[in-house]
Coordinates of C-alpha atoms in Angstrom, one line a residue:
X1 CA 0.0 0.0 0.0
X2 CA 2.8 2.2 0.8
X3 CA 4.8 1.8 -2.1
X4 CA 1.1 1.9 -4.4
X5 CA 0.7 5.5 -2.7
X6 CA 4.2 6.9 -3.2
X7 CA 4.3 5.6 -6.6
X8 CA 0.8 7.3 -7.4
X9 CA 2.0 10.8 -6.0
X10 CA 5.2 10.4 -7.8
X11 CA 4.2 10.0 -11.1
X12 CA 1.6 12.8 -10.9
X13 CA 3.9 14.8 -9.0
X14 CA 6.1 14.1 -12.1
X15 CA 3.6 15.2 -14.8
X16 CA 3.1 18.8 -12.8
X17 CA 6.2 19.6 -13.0
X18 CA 8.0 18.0 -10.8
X19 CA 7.2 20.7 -8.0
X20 CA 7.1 18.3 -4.7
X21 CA 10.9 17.6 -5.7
X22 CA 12.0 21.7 -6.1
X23 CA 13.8 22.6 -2.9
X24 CA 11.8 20.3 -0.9
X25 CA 13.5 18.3 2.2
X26 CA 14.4 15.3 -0.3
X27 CA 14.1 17.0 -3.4
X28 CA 16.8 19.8 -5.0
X29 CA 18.2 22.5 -3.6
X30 CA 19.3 25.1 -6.7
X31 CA 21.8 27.1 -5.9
X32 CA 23.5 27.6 -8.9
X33 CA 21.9 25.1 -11.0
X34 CA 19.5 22.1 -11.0
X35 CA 17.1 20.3 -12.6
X36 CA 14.3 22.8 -13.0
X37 CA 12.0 20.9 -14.4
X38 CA 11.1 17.1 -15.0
X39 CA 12.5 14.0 -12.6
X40 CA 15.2 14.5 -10.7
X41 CA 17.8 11.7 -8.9
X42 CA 16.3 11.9 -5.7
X43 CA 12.4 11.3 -7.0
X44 CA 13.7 8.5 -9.2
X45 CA 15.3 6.2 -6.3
X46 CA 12.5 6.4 -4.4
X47 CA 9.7 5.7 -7.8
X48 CA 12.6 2.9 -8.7
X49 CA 12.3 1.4 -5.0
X50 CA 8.5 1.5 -4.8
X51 CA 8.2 0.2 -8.4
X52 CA 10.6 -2.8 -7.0
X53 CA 8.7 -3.6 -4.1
X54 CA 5.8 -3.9 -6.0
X55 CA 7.4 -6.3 -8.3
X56 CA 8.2 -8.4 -5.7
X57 CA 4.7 -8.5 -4.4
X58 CA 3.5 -9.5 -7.7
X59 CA 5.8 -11.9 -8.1
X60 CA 5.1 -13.5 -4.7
X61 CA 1.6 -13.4 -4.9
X62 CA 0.2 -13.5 -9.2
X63 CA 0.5 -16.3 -11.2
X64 CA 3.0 -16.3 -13.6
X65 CA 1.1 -14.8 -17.0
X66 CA -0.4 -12.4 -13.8
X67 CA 3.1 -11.5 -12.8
X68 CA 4.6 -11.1 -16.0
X69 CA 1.4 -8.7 -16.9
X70 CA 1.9 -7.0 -13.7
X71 CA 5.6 -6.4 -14.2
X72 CA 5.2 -5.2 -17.6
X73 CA 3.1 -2.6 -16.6
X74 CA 4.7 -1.7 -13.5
X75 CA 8.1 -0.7 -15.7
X76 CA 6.5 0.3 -18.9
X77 CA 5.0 3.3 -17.2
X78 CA 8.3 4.1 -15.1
X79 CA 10.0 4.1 -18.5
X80 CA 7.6 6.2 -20.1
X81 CA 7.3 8.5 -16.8
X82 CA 11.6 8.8 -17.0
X83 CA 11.2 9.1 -20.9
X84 CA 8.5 11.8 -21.6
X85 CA 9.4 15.0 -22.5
X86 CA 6.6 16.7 -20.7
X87 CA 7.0 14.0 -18.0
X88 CA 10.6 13.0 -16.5
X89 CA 12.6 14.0 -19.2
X90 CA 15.1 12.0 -17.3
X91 CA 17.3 9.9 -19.8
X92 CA 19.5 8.3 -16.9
X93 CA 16.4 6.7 -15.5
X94 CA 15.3 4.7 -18.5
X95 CA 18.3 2.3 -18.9
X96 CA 18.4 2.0 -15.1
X97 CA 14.3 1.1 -15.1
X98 CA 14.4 -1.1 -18.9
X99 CA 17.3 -3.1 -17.2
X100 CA 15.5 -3.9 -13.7
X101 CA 12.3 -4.5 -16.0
X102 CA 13.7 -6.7 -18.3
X103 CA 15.1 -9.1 -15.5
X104 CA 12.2 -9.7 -13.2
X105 CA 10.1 -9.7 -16.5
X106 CA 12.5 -13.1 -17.1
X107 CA 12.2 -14.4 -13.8
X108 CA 8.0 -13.4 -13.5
X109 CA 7.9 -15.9 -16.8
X110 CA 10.8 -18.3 -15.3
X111 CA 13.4 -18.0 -17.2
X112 CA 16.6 -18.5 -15.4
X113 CA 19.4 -15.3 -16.2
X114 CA 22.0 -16.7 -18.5
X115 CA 24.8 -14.2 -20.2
X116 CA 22.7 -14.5 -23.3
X117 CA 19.4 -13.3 -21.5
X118 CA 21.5 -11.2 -19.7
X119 CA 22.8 -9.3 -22.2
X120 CA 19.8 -9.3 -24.2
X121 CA 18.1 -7.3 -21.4
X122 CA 21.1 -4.9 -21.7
X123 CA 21.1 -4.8 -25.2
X124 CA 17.6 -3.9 -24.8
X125 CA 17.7 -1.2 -22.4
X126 CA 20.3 0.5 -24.7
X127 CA 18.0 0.2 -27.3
X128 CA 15.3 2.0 -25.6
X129 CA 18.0 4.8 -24.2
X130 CA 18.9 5.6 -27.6
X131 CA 15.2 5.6 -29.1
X132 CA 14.4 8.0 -26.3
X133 CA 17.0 9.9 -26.8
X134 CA 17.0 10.3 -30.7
X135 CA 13.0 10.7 -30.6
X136 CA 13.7 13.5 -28.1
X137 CA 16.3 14.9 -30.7
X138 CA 14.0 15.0 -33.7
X139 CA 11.5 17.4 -31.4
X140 CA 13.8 20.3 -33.1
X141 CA 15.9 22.4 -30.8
X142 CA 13.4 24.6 -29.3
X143 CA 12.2 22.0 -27.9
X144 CA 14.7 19.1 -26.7
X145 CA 15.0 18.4 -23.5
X146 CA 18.7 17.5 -22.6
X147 CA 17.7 13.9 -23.9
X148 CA 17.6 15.5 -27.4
X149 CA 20.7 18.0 -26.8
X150 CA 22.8 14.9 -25.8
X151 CA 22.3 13.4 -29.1
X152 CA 22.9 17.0 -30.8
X153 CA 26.4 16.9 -28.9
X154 CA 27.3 13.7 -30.2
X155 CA 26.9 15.3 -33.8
X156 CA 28.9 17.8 -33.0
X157 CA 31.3 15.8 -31.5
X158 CA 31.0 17.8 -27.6
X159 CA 29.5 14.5 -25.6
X160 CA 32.8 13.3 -24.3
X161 CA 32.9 16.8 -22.4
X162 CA 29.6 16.1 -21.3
X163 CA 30.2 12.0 -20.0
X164 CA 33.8 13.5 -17.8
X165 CA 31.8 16.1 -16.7
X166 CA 29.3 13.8 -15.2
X167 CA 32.1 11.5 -13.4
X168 CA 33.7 14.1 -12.0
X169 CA 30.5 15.1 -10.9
X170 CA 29.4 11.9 -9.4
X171 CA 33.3 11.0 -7.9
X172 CA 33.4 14.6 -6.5
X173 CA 30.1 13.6 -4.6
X174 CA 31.5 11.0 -2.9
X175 CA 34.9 13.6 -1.7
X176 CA 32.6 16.4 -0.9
X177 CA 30.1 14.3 1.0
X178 CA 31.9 11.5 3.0
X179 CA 28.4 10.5 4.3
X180 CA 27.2 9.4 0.7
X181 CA 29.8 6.4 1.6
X182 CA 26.9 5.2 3.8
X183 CA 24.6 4.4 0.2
X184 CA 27.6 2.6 -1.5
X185 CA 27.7 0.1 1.6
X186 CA 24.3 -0.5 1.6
X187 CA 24.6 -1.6 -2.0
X188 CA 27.4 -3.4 -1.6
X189 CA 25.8 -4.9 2.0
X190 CA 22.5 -5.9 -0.1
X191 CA 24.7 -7.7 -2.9
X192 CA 26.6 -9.2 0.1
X193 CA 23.5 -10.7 1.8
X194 CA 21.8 -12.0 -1.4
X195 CA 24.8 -14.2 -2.3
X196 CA 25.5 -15.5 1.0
X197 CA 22.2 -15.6 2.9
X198 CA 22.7 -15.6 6.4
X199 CA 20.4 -17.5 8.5
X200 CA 18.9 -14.7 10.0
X201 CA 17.7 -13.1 6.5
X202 CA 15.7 -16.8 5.5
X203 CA 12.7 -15.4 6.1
X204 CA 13.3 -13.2 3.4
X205 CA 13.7 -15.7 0.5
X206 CA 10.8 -17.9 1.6
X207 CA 9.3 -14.9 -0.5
X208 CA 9.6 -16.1 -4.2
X209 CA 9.9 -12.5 -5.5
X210 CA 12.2 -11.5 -3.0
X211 CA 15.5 -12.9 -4.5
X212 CA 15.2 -11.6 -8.0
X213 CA 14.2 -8.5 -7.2
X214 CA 17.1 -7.6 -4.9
X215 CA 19.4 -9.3 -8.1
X216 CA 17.4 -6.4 -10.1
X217 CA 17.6 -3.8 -7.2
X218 CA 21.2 -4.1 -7.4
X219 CA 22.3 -4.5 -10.7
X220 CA 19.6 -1.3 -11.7
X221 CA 20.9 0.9 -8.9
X222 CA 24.7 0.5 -10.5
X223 CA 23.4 1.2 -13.7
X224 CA 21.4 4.6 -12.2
X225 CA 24.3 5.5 -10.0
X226 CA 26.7 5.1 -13.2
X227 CA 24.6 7.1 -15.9
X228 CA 23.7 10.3 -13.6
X229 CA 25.8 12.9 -12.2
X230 CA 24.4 12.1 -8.8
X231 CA 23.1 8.8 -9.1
X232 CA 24.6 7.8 -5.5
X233 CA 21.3 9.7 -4.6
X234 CA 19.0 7.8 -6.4
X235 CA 20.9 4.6 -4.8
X236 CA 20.4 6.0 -1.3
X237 CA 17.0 7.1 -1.8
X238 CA 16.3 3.3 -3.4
X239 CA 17.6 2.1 -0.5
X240 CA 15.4 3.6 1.8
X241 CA 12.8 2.8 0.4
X242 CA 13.8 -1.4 0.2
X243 CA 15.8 -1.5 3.6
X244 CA 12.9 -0.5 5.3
X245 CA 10.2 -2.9 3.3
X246 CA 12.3 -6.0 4.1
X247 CA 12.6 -4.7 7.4
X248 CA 9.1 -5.2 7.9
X249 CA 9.0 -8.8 5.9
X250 CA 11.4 -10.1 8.4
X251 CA 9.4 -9.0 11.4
X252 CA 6.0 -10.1 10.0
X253 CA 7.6 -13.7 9.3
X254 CA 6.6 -16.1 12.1
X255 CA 9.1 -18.6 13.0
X256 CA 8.6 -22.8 13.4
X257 CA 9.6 -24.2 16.3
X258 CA 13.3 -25.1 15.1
X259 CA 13.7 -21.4 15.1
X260 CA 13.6 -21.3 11.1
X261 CA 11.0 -19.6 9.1
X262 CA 7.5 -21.1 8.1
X263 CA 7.6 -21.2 4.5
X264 CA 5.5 -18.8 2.5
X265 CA 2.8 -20.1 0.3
X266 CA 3.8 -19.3 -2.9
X267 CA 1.9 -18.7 -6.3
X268 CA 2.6 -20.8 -9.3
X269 CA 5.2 -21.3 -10.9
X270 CA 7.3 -19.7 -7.9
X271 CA 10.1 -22.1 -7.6
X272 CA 10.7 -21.0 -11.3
X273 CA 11.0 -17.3 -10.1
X274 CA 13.2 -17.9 -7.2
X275 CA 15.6 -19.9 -9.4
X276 CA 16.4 -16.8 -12.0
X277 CA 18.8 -15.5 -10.3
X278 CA 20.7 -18.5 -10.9
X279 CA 21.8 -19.7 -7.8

């Protein structure tokens, strides 16, 4: 319910401009620049976390053809929400989102990740980046968005300025603001814990949507925190949003008497979903 709600108000946030975001407690703080208009970093981790805790819902409670439609739907709109011009207008969200998409979509339909579905799904997502992108570009230049002005700059031969501008802009993040340390261990904490599983995290993968979700989680916040000038604060913000929802799945998980957790009913075809990971 809680991720439903913040999702909603998001994504109409996002098609009014964007104004909950503008120098808001979470949002941007312009000083001397700043996204003015669209989805920023900050509004995108939390949409991308809510969006992944509703895929892991579906996935633990749909059927498989239910899941898959759920899915679908679930990162179709946050890709066209990133995408829009009059919406996000936010090209580093839409590989981020097409990638996280395109690997629960494979393990809603049970299709185990392979290096050839794997990079299928990022062949894909580059696909989509690029359409956006060039679709954007063929708006004419009054009215591109910076989706459209990127492709413009690789014309003219200006976008490796623009790619070094946005690493030192990300890597001076991380010197200015020791504290944004705290979001790269938490991702590298949440890969940590999905590999190994300690005992006291079971409850969590009696869920079948759990594990390939928090595959997806990680391997889309890497991409978002890559591809933005501050995508460490999309990462954090996803964060906060799944730390705290498994959180609550560990609590709500009643234990057998061996101390382990009662398995979770699953829907069909869940074993299939559980296994895509590839563990």
């Amino acid at each position: 319910m809680v991720a439903t709600l913040t999702l909603v108000v998001l994504g109409i946030d996002t098609l009014w401009s964007s104004r909950l975001g503008l120098v808001g407690v979470l949002g941007l703080q312009p000083v001397t620049a700043g996204r003015f208009y669209g989805q920023g970093n900050v509004g995108y981790g939390i949409l991308l976390g809510s969006v992944l805790v509703l895929m892991a819902a579906t996935l633990t409670w749909l059927t498989r053809r239910g899941a898959a439609l759920a899915v679908a739907l679930l990162g179709g709109g946050a890709l066209v929400l990133g995408a829009a011009p009059q919406a996000g207008a936010d090209f580093g969200s839409v590989p981020a989102t097409a990638v996280v998409t395109g690997l629960v979509l494979l393990a809603a339909l049970g299709v185990r990740w392979t290096p050839r579905s794997l990079l299928l799904v990022a062949g894909g997502a580059a696909v989509l980046a690029a359409l956006a992108m060039v679709l954007d570009w063929l708006r004419g230049p009054e009215r591109r968005t910076h989706l459209g002005a990127f492709v413009q700059a690789v014309l003219d031969g200006q976008a490796w300025g623009i790619v070094t501008r946005k690493l030192e802009q990300s890597v001076g993040i991380l010197v200015s603001y020791p504290l944004s340390w705290l979001a790269v261990l938490a991702l590298v904490g949440l890969a940590v814990l999905l590999v190994h599983r300690p005992a006291w995290s079971l409850p969590l993968w009696t869920h079948a949507g759990v594990a390939p979700v928090a595959a997806a989680a990680v391997v889309g916040m890497t991409v978002a925190w890559v591809l933005n000038d501050s995508g460490i604060a999309a990462v954090a913000l996803c964060l906060a949003v799944l730390l705290p929802a498994g959180a609550v799945v560990l609590a709500l998980s009643p234990e057998v008497a061996g101390g382990g957790a009662t398995p979770h009913e699953p829907g069909p075809a869940a074993d299939d979903r559980a296994a895509a990971p590839g563990r």
